[in-house]
CSV table of N, CA and C in Angstrom, one decimal:
chain,number,residue,atom,x,y,z
A,1,MET,N,0.8,-1.2,0.0
A,1,MET,CA,0.0,0.0,0.0
A,1,MET,C,0.9,1.2,0.0
A,2,LEU,N,0.5,2.2,-0.9
A,2,LEU,CA,1.3,3.5,-1.0
A,2,LEU,C,1.0,4.4,0.3
A,3,SER,N,2.0,5.1,0.7
A,3,SER,CA,1.7,6.1,1.7
A,3,SER,C,0.9,7.2,1.3
A,4,THR,N,0.1,7.7,2.3
A,4,THR,CA,-0.7,8.9,2.1
A,4,THR,C,0.1,10.1,1.7
A,5,ALA,N,1.3,10.2,2.2
A,5,ALA,CA,2.1,11.3,2.0
A,5,ALA,C,2.6,11.3,0.5
A,6,PHE,N,2.9,10.2,0.0
A,6,PHE,CA,3.4,10.0,-1.4
A,6,PHE,C,2.2,10.4,-2.3
A,7,ILE,N,1.0,9.8,-2.1
A,7,ILE,CA,-0.2,10.1,-2.9
A,7,ILE,C,-0.5,11.6,-2.8
A,8,ASP,N,-0.5,12.2,-1.7
A,8,ASP,CA,-0.9,13.6,-1.5
A,8,ASP,C,0.2,14.5,-2.2
A,9,ASN,N,1.5,14.0,-2.2
A,9,ASN,CA,2.5,14.9,-2.8
A,9,ASN,C,2.2,14.9,-4.4
A,10,ILE,N,1.9,13.8,-4.9
A,10,ILE,CA,1.6,13.7,-6.4
A,10,ILE,C,0.3,14.6,-6.6
A,11,LYS,N,-0.7,14.4,-5.9
A,11,LYS,CA,-2.0,15.1,-6.0
A,11,LYS,C,-1.7,16.6,-6.0
A,12,ASN,N,-0.9,17.1,-5.1
A,12,ASN,CA,-0.7,18.5,-4.8
A,12,ASN,C,0.3,19.2,-5.8
A,13,THR,N,1.1,18.4,-6.6
A,13,THR,CA,2.1,18.9,-7.4
A,13,THR,C,2.0,18.6,-8.9
A,14,VAL,N,1.4,17.6,-9.3
A,14,VAL,CA,1.4,17.2,-10.7
A,14,VAL,C,0.8,18.1,-11.6
A,15,GLY,N,-0.4,18.7,-11.3
A,15,GLY,CA,-0.9,19.8,-12.2
A,15,GLY,C,-1.7,19.3,-13.4
A,16,VAL,N,-1.8,17.9,-13.6
A,16,VAL,CA,-2.5,17.4,-14.8
A,16,VAL,C,-3.4,16.3,-14.3
A,17,ASP,N,-4.4,15.8,-15.1
A,17,ASP,CA,-5.1,14.6,-14.7
A,17,ASP,C,-4.1,13.4,-14.6
A,18,TYR,N,-4.4,12.6,-13.7
A,18,TYR,CA,-3.4,11.4,-13.4
A,18,TYR,C,-4.1,10.2,-12.9
A,19,GLU,N,-3.4,9.2,-12.9
A,19,GLU,CA,-3.8,8.0,-12.2
A,19,GLU,C,-2.6,7.4,-11.6
A,20,ILE,N,-2.7,6.7,-10.4
A,20,ILE,CA,-1.7,6.0,-9.8
A,20,ILE,C,-1.9,4.6,-9.9
A,21,ILE,N,-1.0,3.8,-10.5
A,21,ILE,CA,-1.0,2.4,-10.6
A,21,ILE,C,0.1,1.8,-9.8
A,22,SER,N,-0.2,1.1,-8.8
A,22,SER,CA,0.7,0.6,-7.8
A,22,SER,C,1.0,-0.9,-8.2
A,23,ILE,N,2.2,-1.2,-8.4
A,23,ILE,CA,2.6,-2.6,-8.6
A,23,ILE,C,3.3,-3.1,-7.3
A,24,ASP,N,2.7,-4.0,-6.6
A,24,ASP,CA,3.2,-4.6,-5.4
A,24,ASP,C,4.2,-5.7,-5.8
A,25,ASN,N,5.5,-5.5,-5.5
A,25,ASN,CA,6.4,-6.5,-5.8
A,25,ASN,C,7.1,-7.0,-4.5
A,26,SER,N,6.4,-7.0,-3.4
A,26,SER,CA,6.9,-7.4,-2.1
A,26,SER,C,7.3,-8.9,-2.1
A,27,THR,N,6.6,-9.7,-3.0
A,27,THR,CA,7.0,-11.1,-3.1
A,27,THR,C,7.9,-11.5,-4.2
A,28,ASN,N,8.5,-10.4,-4.8
A,28,ASN,CA,9.5,-10.6,-5.9
A,28,ASN,C,8.9,-11.4,-7.1
A,29,GLN,N,7.6,-11.3,-7.5
A,29,GLN,CA,7.1,-12.0,-8.5
A,29,GLN,C,7.4,-11.4,-9.9
A,30,TYR,N,7.8,-10.1,-9.9
A,30,TYR,CA,8.2,-9.4,-11.1
A,30,TYR,C,9.6,-9.0,-11.2
A,31,THR,N,10.1,-9.1,-12.4
A,31,THR,CA,11.4,-8.4,-12.7
A,31,THR,C,11.0,-6.9,-12.8
A,32,ILE,N,12.0,-6.0,-12.8
A,32,ILE,CA,11.7,-4.6,-13.0
A,32,ILE,C,10.9,-4.4,-14.3
A,33,PHE,N,11.4,-5.1,-15.3
A,33,PHE,CA,10.8,-4.9,-16.7
A,33,PHE,C,9.4,-5.3,-16.8
A,34,SER,N,9.1,-6.5,-16.1
A,34,SER,CA,7.7,-7.0,-16.1
A,34,SER,C,6.8,-6.2,-15.2
A,35,ALA,N,7.3,-5.6,-14.2
A,35,ALA,CA,6.6,-4.7,-13.3
A,35,ALA,C,6.2,-3.5,-14.1
A,36,TYR,N,7.2,-2.8,-14.8
A,36,TYR,CA,6.9,-1.6,-15.7
A,36,TYR,C,5.8,-2.0,-16.8
A,37,ASN,N,6.0,-3.2,-17.4
A,37,ASN,CA,5.1,-3.6,-18.4
A,37,ASN,C,3.7,-3.8,-17.9
A,38,THR,N,3.6,-4.3,-16.7
A,38,THR,CA,2.2,-4.5,-16.1
A,38,THR,C,1.6,-3.2,-15.8
A,39,GLY,N,2.4,-2.2,-15.3
A,39,GLY,CA,1.8,-0.9,-15.1
A,39,GLY,C,1.5,-0.2,-16.3
A,40,PHE,N,2.3,-0.3,-17.3
A,40,PHE,CA,2.0,0.3,-18.7
A,40,PHE,C,0.7,-0.3,-19.2
A,41,ALA,N,0.5,-1.6,-19.1
A,41,ALA,CA,-0.7,-2.3,-19.7
A,41,ALA,C,-2.0,-1.7,-19.0
A,42,LYS,N,-1.9,-1.3,-17.7
A,42,LYS,CA,-3.0,-0.9,-17.0
A,42,LYS,C,-3.3,0.6,-17.1
A,43,SER,N,-2.4,1.4,-17.7
A,43,SER,CA,-2.5,2.8,-17.8
A,43,SER,C,-3.5,3.3,-18.9
A,44,LYS,N,-4.1,4.4,-18.6
A,44,LYS,CA,-5.1,4.9,-19.5
A,44,LYS,C,-4.7,6.2,-20.2
A,45,PHE,N,-3.6,6.8,-19.8
A,45,PHE,CA,-3.1,8.1,-20.3
A,45,PHE,C,-1.9,7.9,-21.2
A,46,PRO,N,-1.7,8.9,-22.1
A,46,PRO,CA,-0.6,8.7,-23.1
A,46,PRO,C,0.8,9.0,-22.5
A,47,TYR,N,0.9,9.6,-21.4
A,47,TYR,CA,2.1,9.8,-20.7
A,47,TYR,C,2.3,9.0,-19.4
A,48,ILE,N,3.4,8.4,-19.3
A,48,ILE,CA,3.6,7.5,-18.1
A,48,ILE,C,4.8,7.9,-17.3
A,49,CYS,N,4.7,8.0,-16.0
A,49,CYS,CA,5.8,8.3,-15.1
A,49,CYS,C,6.0,7.2,-14.1
A,50,PHE,N,7.1,6.5,-14.3
A,50,PHE,CA,7.5,5.4,-13.4
A,50,PHE,C,8.2,6.0,-12.3
A,51,VAL,N,7.8,5.8,-11.0
A,51,VAL,CA,8.4,6.5,-9.9
A,51,VAL,C,8.3,5.6,-8.7
A,52,HIS,N,9.4,5.5,-7.9
A,52,HIS,CA,9.3,4.8,-6.6
A,52,HIS,C,8.7,5.7,-5.6
A,53,GLU,N,8.2,5.1,-4.5
A,53,GLU,CA,7.4,5.7,-3.4
A,53,GLU,C,8.3,6.6,-2.6
A,54,ASP,N,9.5,6.5,-2.6
A,54,ASP,CA,10.4,7.4,-1.8
A,54,ASP,C,10.8,8.7,-2.4
A,55,VAL,N,10.2,9.0,-3.6
A,55,VAL,CA,10.4,10.3,-4.2
A,55,VAL,C,9.4,11.3,-3.8
A,56,LEU,N,10.0,12.6,-3.6
A,56,LEU,CA,9.2,13.7,-3.2
A,56,LEU,C,9.3,14.8,-4.2
A,57,PHE,N,8.2,15.2,-4.9
A,57,PHE,CA,8.2,16.2,-5.9
A,57,PHE,C,8.1,17.6,-5.2
A,58,HIS,N,9.0,18.5,-5.6
A,58,HIS,CA,8.9,19.9,-5.1
A,58,HIS,C,8.4,20.9,-6.1
A,59,THR,N,8.5,20.6,-7.4
A,59,THR,CA,8.1,21.4,-8.5
A,59,THR,C,6.6,21.4,-8.7
A,60,GLN,N,6.0,22.6,-8.6
A,60,GLN,CA,4.5,22.6,-9.0
A,60,GLN,C,4.3,22.4,-10.4
A,61,ASN,N,3.2,21.7,-10.8
A,61,ASN,CA,2.8,21.5,-12.1
A,61,ASN,C,3.9,20.8,-12.9
A,62,TRP,N,4.6,19.8,-12.3
A,62,TRP,CA,5.7,19.2,-12.9
A,62,TRP,C,5.1,18.3,-14.1
A,63,GLY,N,3.9,17.8,-14.0
A,63,GLY,CA,3.3,17.1,-15.1
A,63,GLY,C,3.2,17.9,-16.4
A,64,GLU,N,2.7,19.0,-16.2
A,64,GLU,CA,2.6,20.0,-17.3
A,64,GLU,C,4.0,20.2,-18.0
A,65,LYS,N,5.0,20.4,-17.2
A,65,LYS,CA,6.3,20.6,-17.7
A,65,LYS,C,6.9,19.4,-18.4
A,66,VAL,N,6.6,18.2,-17.9
A,66,VAL,CA,7.1,17.0,-18.5
A,66,VAL,C,6.4,16.8,-19.9
A,67,ILE,N,5.1,17.0,-19.9
A,67,ILE,CA,4.3,16.9,-21.1
A,67,ILE,C,4.8,17.8,-22.2
A,68,ALA,N,5.0,19.1,-21.7
A,68,ALA,CA,5.5,20.1,-22.7
A,68,ALA,C,6.9,19.7,-23.3
A,69,HIS,N,7.8,19.2,-22.5
A,69,HIS,CA,9.1,18.8,-22.9
A,69,HIS,C,9.0,17.6,-23.9
A,70,LEU,N,8.0,16.7,-23.7
A,70,LEU,CA,7.9,15.6,-24.5
A,70,LEU,C,7.3,16.0,-25.9
A,71,GLN,N,6.8,17.2,-26.1
A,71,GLN,CA,6.2,17.6,-27.3
A,71,GLN,C,7.3,17.8,-28.4
A,72,SER,N,8.6,17.9,-28.0
A,72,SER,CA,9.6,18.1,-28.9
A,72,SER,C,9.8,16.8,-29.7
A,73,PRO,N,9.9,16.8,-31.0
A,73,PRO,CA,10.0,15.6,-31.8
A,73,PRO,C,11.3,14.9,-31.5
A,74,GLU,N,12.4,15.6,-30.9
A,74,GLU,CA,13.6,14.9,-30.6
A,74,GLU,C,13.6,14.1,-29.3
A,75,THR,N,12.4,14.3,-28.5
A,75,THR,CA,12.4,13.7,-27.2
A,75,THR,C,11.4,12.6,-27.2
A,76,GLY,N,11.7,11.4,-26.8
A,76,GLY,CA,10.8,10.2,-26.6
A,76,GLY,C,10.7,9.7,-25.3
A,77,ILE,N,11.7,10.1,-24.5
A,77,ILE,CA,11.7,9.5,-23.1
A,77,ILE,C,12.6,10.5,-22.3
A,78,LEU,N,12.1,10.7,-21.0
A,78,LEU,CA,12.9,11.5,-20.1
A,78,LEU,C,13.3,10.6,-19.0
A,79,GLY,N,14.4,10.8,-18.4
A,79,GLY,CA,14.8,9.9,-17.2
A,79,GLY,C,15.7,10.6,-16.2
A,80,LEU,N,15.5,10.2,-15.0
A,80,LEU,CA,16.3,10.6,-13.9
A,80,LEU,C,16.6,9.4,-13.0
A,81,ALA,N,17.8,9.3,-12.6
A,81,ALA,CA,18.1,8.2,-11.7
A,81,ALA,C,19.0,8.8,-10.6
A,82,GLY,N,18.8,8.3,-9.4
A,82,GLY,CA,19.6,8.6,-8.2
A,82,GLY,C,19.1,9.9,-7.6
A,83,GLY,N,19.7,10.3,-6.6
A,83,GLY,CA,19.1,11.6,-6.0
A,83,GLY,C,20.0,12.1,-4.9
């Protein structure tokens, strides 16, 4: 189960319509790739953000900013690792 703080952080910062699809891998039934594919198959929006629960977003309307950046024909994916 996702923490309320994580869900509230997304709700209060994303700035676009969104859905949260949680993939519980506490029993190690998925590889990272199969977990991502499972989440992707369940999604209903054209833009997908894979994020771990320990991330905290500080930027307001970050969803709008990501979508705007993805409008560039040279951009097909954005990524950030580590922190």
